[in-house]
CSV table of C-alpha atoms in Angstrom, one decimal:
chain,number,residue,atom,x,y,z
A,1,UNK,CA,27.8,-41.5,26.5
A,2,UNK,CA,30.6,-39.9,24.5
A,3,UNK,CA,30.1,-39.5,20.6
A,4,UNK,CA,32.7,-42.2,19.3
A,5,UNK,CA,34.1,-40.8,15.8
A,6,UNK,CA,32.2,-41.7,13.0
A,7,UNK,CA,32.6,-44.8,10.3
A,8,UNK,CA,35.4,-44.0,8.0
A,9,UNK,CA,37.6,-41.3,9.8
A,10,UNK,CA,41.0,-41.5,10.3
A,11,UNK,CA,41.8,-42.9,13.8
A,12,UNK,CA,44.6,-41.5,16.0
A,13,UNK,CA,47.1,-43.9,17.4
A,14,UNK,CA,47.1,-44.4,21.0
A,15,UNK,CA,50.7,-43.4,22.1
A,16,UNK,CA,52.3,-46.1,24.2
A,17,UNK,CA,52.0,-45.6,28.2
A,18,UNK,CA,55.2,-44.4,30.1
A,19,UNK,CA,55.9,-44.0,33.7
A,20,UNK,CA,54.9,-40.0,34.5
A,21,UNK,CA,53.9,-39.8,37.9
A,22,UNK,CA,55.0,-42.3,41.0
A,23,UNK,CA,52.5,-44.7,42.4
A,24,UNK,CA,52.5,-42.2,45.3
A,25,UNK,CA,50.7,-39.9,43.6
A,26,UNK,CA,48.4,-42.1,41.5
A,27,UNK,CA,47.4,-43.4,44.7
A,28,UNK,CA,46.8,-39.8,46.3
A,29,UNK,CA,45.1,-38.2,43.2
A,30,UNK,CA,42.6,-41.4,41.5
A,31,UNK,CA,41.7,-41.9,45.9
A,32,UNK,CA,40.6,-38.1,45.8
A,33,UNK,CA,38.8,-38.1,42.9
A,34,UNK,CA,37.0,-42.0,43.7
A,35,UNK,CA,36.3,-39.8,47.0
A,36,UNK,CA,34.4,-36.6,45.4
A,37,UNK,CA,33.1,-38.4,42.3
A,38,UNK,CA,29.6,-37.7,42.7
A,39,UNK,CA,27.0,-36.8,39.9
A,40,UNK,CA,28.1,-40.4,37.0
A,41,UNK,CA,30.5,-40.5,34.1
A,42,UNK,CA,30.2,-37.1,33.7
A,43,UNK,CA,31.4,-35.5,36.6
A,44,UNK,CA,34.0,-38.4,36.7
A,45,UNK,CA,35.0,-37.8,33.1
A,46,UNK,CA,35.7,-34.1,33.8
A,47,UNK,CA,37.7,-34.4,37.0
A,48,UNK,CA,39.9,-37.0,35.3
A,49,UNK,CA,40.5,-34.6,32.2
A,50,UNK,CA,40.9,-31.6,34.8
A,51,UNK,CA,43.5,-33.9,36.8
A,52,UNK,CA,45.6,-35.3,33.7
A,53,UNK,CA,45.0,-33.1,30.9
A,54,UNK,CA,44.6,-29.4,32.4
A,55,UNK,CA,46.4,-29.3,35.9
A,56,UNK,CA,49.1,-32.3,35.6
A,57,UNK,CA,49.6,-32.6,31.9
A,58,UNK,CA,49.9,-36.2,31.8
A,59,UNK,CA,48.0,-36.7,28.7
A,60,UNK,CA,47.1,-34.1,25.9
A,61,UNK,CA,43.7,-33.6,24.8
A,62,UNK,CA,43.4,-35.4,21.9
A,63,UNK,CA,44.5,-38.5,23.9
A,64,UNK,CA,42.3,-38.3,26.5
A,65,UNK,CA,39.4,-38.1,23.8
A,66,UNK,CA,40.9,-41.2,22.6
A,67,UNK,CA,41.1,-42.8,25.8
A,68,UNK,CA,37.2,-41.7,26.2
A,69,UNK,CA,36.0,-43.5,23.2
A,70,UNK,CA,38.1,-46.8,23.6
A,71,UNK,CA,36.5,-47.2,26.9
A,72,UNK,CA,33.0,-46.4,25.4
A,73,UNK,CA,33.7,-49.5,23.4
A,74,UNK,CA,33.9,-52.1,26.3
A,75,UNK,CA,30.8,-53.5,28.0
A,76,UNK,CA,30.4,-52.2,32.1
A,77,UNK,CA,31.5,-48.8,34.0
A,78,UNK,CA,33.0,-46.5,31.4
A,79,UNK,CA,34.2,-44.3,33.7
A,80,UNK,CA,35.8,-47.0,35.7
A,81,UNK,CA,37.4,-48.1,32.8
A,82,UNK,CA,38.8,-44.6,32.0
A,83,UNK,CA,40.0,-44.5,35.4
A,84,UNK,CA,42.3,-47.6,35.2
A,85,UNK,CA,42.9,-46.4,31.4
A,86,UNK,CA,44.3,-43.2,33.0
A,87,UNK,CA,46.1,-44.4,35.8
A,88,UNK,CA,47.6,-47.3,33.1
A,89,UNK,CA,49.0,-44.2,30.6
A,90,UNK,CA,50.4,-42.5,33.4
A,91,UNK,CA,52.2,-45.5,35.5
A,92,UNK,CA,51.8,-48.6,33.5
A,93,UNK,CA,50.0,-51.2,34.7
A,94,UNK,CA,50.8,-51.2,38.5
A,95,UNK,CA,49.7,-47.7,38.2
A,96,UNK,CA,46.5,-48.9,36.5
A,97,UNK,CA,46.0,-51.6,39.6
A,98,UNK,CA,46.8,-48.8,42.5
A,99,UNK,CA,44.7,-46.3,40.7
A,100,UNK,CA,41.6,-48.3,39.4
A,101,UNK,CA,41.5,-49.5,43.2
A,102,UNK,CA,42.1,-45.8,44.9
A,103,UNK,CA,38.9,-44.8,42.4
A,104,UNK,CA,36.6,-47.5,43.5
A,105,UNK,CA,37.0,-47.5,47.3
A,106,UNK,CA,36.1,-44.9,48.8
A,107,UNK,CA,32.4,-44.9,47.0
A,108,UNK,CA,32.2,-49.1,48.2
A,109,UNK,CA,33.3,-48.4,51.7
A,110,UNK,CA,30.8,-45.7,51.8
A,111,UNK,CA,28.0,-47.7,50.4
A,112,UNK,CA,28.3,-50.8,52.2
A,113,UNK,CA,28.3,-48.9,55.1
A,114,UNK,CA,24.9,-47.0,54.1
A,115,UNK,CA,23.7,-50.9,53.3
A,116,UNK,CA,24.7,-52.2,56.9
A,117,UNK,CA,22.3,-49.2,57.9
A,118,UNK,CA,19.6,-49.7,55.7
A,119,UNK,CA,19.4,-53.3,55.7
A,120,UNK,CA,19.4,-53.8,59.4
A,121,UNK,CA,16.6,-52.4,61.5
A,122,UNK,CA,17.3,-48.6,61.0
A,123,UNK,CA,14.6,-46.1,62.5
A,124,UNK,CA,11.4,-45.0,61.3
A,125,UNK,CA,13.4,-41.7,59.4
A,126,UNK,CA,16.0,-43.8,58.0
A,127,UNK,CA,13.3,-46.4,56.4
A,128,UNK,CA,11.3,-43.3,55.2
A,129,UNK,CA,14.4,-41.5,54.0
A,130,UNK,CA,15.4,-44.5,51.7
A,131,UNK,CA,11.0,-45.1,50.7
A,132,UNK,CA,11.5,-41.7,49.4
A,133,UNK,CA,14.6,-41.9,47.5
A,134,UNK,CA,13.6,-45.4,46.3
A,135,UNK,CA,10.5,-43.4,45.0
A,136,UNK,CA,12.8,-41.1,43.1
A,137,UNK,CA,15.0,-43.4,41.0
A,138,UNK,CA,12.9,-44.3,38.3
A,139,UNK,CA,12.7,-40.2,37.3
A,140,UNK,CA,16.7,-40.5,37.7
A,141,UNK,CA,17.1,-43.6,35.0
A,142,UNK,CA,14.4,-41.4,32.6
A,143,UNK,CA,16.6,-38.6,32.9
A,144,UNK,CA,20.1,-41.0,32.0
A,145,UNK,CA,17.9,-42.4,28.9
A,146,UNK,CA,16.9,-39.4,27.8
A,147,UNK,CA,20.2,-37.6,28.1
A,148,UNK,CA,21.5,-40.3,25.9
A,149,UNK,CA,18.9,-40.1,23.1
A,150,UNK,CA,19.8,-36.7,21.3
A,151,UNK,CA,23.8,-37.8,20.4
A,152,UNK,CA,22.8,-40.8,19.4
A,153,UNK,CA,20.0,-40.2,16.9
A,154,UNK,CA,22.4,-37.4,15.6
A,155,UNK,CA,25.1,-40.3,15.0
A,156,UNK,CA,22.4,-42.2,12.9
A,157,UNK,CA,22.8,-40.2,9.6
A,158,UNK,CA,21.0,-42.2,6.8
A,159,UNK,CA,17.2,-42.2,7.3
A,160,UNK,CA,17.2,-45.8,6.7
A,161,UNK,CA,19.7,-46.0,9.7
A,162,UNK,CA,17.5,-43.9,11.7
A,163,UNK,CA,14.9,-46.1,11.3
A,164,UNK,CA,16.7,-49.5,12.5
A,165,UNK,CA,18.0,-47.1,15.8
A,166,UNK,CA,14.3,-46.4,16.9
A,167,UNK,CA,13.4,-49.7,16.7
A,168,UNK,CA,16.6,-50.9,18.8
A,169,UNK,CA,15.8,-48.0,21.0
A,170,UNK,CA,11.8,-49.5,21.6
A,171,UNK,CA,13.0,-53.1,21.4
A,172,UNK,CA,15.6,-52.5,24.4
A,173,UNK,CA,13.0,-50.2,26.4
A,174,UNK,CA,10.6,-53.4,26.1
A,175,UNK,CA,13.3,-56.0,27.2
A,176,UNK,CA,13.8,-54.1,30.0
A,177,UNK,CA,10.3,-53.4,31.5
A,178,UNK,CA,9.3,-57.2,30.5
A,179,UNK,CA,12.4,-59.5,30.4
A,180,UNK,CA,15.3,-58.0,32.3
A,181,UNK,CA,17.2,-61.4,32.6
A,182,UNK,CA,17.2,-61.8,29.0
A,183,UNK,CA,18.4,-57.9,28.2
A,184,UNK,CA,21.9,-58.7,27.4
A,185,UNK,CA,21.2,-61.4,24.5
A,186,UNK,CA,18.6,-58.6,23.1
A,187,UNK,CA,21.6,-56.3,23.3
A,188,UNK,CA,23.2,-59.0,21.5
A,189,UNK,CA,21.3,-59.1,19.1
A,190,UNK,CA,20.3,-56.0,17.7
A,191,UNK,CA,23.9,-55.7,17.4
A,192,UNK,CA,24.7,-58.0,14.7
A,193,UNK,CA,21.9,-57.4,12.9
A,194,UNK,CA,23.2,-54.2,12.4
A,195,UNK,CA,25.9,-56.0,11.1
A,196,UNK,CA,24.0,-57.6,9.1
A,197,UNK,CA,22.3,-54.9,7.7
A,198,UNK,CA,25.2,-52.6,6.6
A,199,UNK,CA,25.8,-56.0,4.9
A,200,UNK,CA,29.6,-56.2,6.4
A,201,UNK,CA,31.8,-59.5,5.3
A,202,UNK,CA,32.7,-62.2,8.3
A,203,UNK,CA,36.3,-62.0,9.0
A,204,UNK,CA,38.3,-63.6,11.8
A,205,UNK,CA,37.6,-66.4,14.5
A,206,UNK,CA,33.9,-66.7,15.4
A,207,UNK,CA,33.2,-65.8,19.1
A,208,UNK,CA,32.9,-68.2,21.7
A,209,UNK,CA,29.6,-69.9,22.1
A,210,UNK,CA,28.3,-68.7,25.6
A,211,UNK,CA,26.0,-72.0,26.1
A,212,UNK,CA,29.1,-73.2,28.4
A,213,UNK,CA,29.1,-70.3,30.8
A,214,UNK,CA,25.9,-70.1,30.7
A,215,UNK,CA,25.6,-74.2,32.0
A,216,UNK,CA,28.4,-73.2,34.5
A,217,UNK,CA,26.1,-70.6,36.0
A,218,UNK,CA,23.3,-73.0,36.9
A,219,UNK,CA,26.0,-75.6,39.2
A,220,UNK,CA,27.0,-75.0,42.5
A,221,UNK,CA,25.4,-74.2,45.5
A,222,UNK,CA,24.9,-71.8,48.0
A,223,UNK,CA,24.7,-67.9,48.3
A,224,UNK,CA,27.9,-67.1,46.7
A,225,UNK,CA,27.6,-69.0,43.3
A,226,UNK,CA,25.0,-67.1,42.3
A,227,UNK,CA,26.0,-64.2,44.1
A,228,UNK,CA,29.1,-64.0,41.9
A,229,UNK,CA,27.2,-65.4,38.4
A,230,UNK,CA,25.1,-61.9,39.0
A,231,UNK,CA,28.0,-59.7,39.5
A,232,UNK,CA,29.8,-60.8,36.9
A,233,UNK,CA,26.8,-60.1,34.5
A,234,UNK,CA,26.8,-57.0,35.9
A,235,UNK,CA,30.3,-56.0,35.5
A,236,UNK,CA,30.9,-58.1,32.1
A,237,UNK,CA,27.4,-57.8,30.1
A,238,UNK,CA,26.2,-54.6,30.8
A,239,UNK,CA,26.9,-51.7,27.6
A,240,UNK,CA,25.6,-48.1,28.0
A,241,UNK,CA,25.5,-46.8,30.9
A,242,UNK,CA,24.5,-48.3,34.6
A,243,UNK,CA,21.3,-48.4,34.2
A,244,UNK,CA,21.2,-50.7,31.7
A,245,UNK,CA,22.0,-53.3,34.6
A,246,UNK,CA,19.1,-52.6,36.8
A,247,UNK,CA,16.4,-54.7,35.3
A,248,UNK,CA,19.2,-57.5,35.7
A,249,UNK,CA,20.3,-57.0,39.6
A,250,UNK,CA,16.7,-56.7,40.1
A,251,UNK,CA,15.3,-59.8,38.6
A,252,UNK,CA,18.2,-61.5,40.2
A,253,UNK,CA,18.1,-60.3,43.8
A,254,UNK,CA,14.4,-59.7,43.9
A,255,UNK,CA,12.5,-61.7,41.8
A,256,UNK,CA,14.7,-65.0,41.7
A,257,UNK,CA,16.9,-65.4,44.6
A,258,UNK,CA,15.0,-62.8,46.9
A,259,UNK,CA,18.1,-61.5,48.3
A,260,UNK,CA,16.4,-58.2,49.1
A,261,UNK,CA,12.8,-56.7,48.7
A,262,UNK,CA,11.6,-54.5,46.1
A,263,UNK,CA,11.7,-52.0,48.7
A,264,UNK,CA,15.2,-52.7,49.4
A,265,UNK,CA,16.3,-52.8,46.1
A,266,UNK,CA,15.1,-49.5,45.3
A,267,UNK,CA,17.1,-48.0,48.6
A,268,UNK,CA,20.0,-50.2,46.7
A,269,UNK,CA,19.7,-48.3,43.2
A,270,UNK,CA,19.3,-44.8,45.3
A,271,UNK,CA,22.4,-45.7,47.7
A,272,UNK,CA,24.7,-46.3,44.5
A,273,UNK,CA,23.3,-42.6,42.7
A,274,UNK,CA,24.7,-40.7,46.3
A,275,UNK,CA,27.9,-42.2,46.9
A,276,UNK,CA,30.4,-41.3,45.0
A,277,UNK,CA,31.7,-43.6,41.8
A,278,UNK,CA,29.6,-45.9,39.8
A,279,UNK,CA,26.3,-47.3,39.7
A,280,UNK,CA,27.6,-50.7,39.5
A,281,UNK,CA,28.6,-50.3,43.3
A,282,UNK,CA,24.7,-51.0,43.6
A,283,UNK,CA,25.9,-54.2,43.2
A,284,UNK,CA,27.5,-54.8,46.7
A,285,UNK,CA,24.6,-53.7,47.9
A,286,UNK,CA,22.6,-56.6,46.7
A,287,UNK,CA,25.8,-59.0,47.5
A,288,UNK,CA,25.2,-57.2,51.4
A,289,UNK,CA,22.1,-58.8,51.7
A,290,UNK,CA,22.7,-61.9,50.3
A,291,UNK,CA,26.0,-62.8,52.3
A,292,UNK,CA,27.0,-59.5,54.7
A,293,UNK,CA,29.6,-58.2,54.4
A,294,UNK,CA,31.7,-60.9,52.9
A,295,UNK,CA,29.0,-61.1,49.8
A,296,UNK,CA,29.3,-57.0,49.8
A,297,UNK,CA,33.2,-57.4,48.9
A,298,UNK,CA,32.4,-60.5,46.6
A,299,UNK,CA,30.3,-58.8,44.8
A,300,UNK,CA,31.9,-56.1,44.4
A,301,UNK,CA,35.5,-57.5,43.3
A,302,UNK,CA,33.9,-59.7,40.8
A,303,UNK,CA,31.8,-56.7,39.2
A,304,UNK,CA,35.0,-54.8,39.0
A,305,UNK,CA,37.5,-57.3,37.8
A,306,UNK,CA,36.1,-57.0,34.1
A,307,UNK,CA,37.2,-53.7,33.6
A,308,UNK,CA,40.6,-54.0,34.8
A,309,UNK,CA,41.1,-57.5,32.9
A,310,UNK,CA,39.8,-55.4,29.7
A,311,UNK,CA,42.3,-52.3,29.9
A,312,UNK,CA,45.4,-54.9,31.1
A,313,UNK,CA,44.5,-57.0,28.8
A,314,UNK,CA,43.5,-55.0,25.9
A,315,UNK,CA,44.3,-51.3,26.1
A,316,UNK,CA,47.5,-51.5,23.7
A,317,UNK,CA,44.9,-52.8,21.2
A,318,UNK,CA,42.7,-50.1,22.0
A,319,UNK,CA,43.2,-48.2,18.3
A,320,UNK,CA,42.8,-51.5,16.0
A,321,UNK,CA,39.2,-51.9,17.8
A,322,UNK,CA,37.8,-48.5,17.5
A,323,UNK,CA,39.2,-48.4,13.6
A,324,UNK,CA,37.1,-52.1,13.1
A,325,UNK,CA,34.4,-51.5,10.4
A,326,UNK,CA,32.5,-54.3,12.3
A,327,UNK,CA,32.8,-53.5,15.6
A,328,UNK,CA,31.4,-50.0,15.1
A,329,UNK,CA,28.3,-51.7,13.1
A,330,UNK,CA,27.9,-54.1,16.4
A,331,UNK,CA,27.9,-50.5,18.5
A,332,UNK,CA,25.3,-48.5,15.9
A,333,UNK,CA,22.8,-51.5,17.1
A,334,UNK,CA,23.6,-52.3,20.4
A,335,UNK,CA,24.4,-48.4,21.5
A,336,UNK,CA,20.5,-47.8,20.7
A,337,UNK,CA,18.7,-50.8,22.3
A,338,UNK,CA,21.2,-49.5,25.3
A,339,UNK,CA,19.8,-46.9,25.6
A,340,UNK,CA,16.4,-48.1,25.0
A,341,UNK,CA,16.9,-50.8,28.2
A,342,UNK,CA,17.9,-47.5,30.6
A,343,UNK,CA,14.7,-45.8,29.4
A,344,UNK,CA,12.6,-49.1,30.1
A,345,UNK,CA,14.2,-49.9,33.2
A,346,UNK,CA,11.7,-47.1,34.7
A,347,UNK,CA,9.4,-49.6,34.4
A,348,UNK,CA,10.7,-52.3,36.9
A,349,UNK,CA,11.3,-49.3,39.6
A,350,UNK,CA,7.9,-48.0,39.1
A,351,UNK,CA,6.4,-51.3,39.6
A,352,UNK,CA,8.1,-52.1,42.7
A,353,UNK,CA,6.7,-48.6,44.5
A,354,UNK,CA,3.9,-49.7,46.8
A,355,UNK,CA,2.2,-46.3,48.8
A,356,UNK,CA,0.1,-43.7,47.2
A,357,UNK,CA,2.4,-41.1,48.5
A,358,UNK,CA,5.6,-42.5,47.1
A,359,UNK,CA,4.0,-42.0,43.3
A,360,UNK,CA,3.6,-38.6,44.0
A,361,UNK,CA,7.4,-38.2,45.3
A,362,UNK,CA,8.0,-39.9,42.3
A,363,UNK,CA,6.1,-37.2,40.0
A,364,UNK,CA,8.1,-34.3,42.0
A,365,UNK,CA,11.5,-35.9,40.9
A,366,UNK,CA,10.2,-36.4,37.2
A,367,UNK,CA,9.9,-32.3,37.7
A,368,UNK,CA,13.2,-31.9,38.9
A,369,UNK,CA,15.0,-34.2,36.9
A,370,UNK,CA,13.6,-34.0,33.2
A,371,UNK,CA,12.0,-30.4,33.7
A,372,UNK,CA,14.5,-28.1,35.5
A,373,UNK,CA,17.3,-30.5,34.5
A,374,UNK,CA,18.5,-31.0,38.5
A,375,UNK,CA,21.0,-33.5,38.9
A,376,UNK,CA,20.8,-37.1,40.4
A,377,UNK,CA,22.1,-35.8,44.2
A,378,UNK,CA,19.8,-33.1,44.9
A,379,UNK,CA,16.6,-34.9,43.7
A,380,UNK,CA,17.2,-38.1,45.5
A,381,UNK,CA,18.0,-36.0,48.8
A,382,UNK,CA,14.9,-33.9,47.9
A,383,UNK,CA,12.9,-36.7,47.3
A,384,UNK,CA,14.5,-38.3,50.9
A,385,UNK,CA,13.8,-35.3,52.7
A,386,UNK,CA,9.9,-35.6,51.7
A,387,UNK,CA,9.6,-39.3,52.4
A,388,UNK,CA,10.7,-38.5,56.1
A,389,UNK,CA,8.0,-35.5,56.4
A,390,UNK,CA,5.2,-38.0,54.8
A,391,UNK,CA,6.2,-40.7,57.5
A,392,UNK,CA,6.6,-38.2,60.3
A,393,UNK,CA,3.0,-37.2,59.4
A,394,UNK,CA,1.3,-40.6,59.3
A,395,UNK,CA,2.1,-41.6,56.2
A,396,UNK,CA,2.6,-45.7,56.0
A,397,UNK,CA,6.4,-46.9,54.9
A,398,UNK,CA,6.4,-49.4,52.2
A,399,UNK,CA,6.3,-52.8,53.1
C-alpha cells in the first residue's frame, strides 16, 4: 500500500477535474490497461501513472500522488478506485463511469469465462492445473502481507506507537485464521482505539449504527440475497489490500452457504491472481457458482459499485479527508490489523489443501514468492504446471 503523508504535513489541494481527453479515448486507453493489468495495484498503479502522467500528461506528478493516497483512504480495490479517480480528473464523471467500466471488464469477462471452465466438469489437466494453483495461493497472500509490513512499521514512529501496530498486526492475523466473518468489525475496531489512544476529541455527527444493515442482511430469500449481502462486504468492508477479503468470501461461500468447495474456492482466489485487474473479481467467481452466470454479473456489479459511488460521491472532498487528524488515527489502527488479516488469511487457504502433494507445491511457491521474490503470475503458473505432472503421474486430485 502507498505511504500516505504523515500526521501534521501540509496537504496539497486536489485541483478540480476538467474535460482533457474525449470519452473516446478514455474508453480506448482505461480498456487497454483493464486488459494488460496483470501482477495487483502495483503494476496497475504504474501503468496509470505511465498513461496520465508520463506519456499523456493529463495529470502532474504530484497530483497523481495525491490521487494515490485519497484512494488508499477508502475501504475496497485501491487500484480500482484510482482508475475511476483517473478517468473522473480527466473527463469528469462520465469519463469516470466509461473508464472505471473499460478497466474492469476485460479481467471479469476473462474470469467468468475461466469459472464456466473450472466449475463445470473440465478434464483431468484442467482440475489438476487449478489443485496446483489452489496449492499456491496461500504463499501468494504471505508474500502481499509481508510486502506490506516494512512501510508500515516505518510509518509508526513513536515506540509506543510501534507497539499498539504489532499488536493490530497479530490481532488481524488471528481474526483472519479463526473468525473471518467477523474481520471487518476487528478492523473496526482497532481503528478507533487508535483513536482513542492518541487521545483525539469527538467532533461531528456520530456514524450510523450498522445494526440495521446488518438485520437487512439476514431477510430475504434465495441465492441472490445473500449472494449480493457478500459482495457488497466485499466491495464496501474490505481495507488493505484484496486479501484482506478472502477469509470473508470464503467463510461465506464455503463454510455457510456452500456455494463452492474448498477446492473450488482455492481455483477461485488463483483465477482472480491471473487475470488481469483486481482480486475482488474473485468475487464473481463465487457469485458463478452460486447463480451462473447471472450471479457472476451480480456479484460482480455490486462488489464494484462501492468504489464508483465513493469517487462520484466523494472525490471533490478527497483533500479535507486525507488532512482529518482523526481519520488518519482510524487508518494508523486499522492499516496494521489490515495487514495483519492478509498475513492470517494463509491460514484458511492452507487448511482447505487436502493431498500430500499439494503441501509440497505449496512449499515450492513459498520459495518462489518470499525467497526469490517471483511475482504472483509465474508462481501460480509454475505451481499449475506441477499439479498437472503430479496428476499425470498418479497423483490423486483433491476432492
Amino acid at each position: 500500500m502507498t505511504a500516505l503523508p504523515a500526521c501534521g504535513s501540509p496537504v496539497p489541494e486536489l485541483p478540480t477535474t476538467e474535460h482533457r481527453a474525449d470519452l473516446g479515448t478514455v474508453l480506448k486507453e482505461w480498456g487497454r490497461i483493464g486488459c494488460v493489468g496483470f501482477g495487483g495495484p502495483p503494476a496497475h498503479i504504474a501503468l496509470f501513472r505511465k498513461l496520465c502522467v508520463d506519456d499523456r500528461k493529463w495529470l502532474d506528478a504530484q497530483e497523481f500522488e495525491d490521487a494515490i493516497a485519497a484512494c488508499n483512504l477508502l475501504p475496497g480495490p485501491a487500484s480500482t478506485q484510482l482508475a475511476i479517480f483517473c478517468a473522473w480528473r480527466v473527463r469528469g464523471r462520465a469519463g469516470a463511469l466509461a473508464g472505471g467500466a473499460a478497466f474492469i471488464l476485460p479481467g471479469l469477462i476473462a474470469i467468468l469465462a475461466l469459472a464456466a471452465l473450472f466449475l463445470s466438469d473440465p478434464p483431468t489437466w484442467v482440475k489438476a492445473a487449478g489443485a496446483g494453483a489452489g496449492a499456491a495461493v496461500a504463499a501468494i497472500a504471505l508474500q502481499a502481507g509481508a510486502g506490506l509490513v516494512p512501510a508500515g512499521w516505518r510509518r509508526a514512529p513513536q515506540q509506543s506507537h510501534r507497539v499498539r501496530w504489532a499488536v493490530y498486526l497479530v490481532l488481524g492475523a488471528v481474526a483472519a485464521a479463526t473468525v473471518g466473518p467477523w474481520l471487518v468489525l476487528l478492523l473496526i475496531t482497532c481503528g478507533l482505539a487508535e483513536i482513542l489512544a492518541q487521545r483525539l476529541p469527538a467532533t461531528g455527527r456520530r456514524p450510523a449504527s450498522a445494526v440495521p444493515l446488518l438485520a437487512a442482511a439476514g431477510l430475504g430469500g434465495g441465492v441472490l440475497l445473500p449472494l449480493a449481502w457478500t459482495a457488497l462486504k466485499v466491495g464496501a468492508l474490505s481495507y488493505g489490500g484484496g486479501f484482506v477479503i478472502i477469509p470473508l468470501m470464503q467463510a461465506d461461500a464455503v463454510g455457510q452457504h456452500h456455494w463452492m468447495t474448498a477446492a473450488q474456492f482455492l481455483n477461485a482466489v488463483a483465477l482472480g491472481q491471473i487475470t488481469p485487474g483486481p482480486v475482488v473479481h474473485t468475487v464473481a467467481v463465487v457469485g458463478y457458482a452460486a447463480a451462473g452466470l447471472g450471479g457472476g454479473l451480480l456479484a460482480a456489479a455490486v462488489a464494484f459499485s462501492p468504489s464508483f459511488t465513493f469517487i462520484l460521491v466523494g472525490a471533490d472532498r478527497f483533500d479535507r479527508l486525507r488532512g482529518n487528524r482523526r481519520v488518519r488515527a482510524f487508518l494508523d489502527g486499522a492499516g496494521p490489523a489490515a495487514i495483519g488479516a492478509i498475513l492470517g488469511s494463509a491460514v484458511p487457504l492452507i487448511r482447505a489443501l487436502s493431498e500430500p502433494w499439494q503441501y509440497a507445491v505449496l512449499a515450492g511457491a513459498a520459495v518462489l514468492t518470499l525467497g526469490l521474490r517471483r511475482g504472483p503470475v509465474l508462481t501460480l503458473l509454475t505451481a499449475a504446471a506441477a499439479g498437472v505432472i503430479v496428476v499425470l503421474a498418479g497423483g490423486h486430485l483433491p476432492q
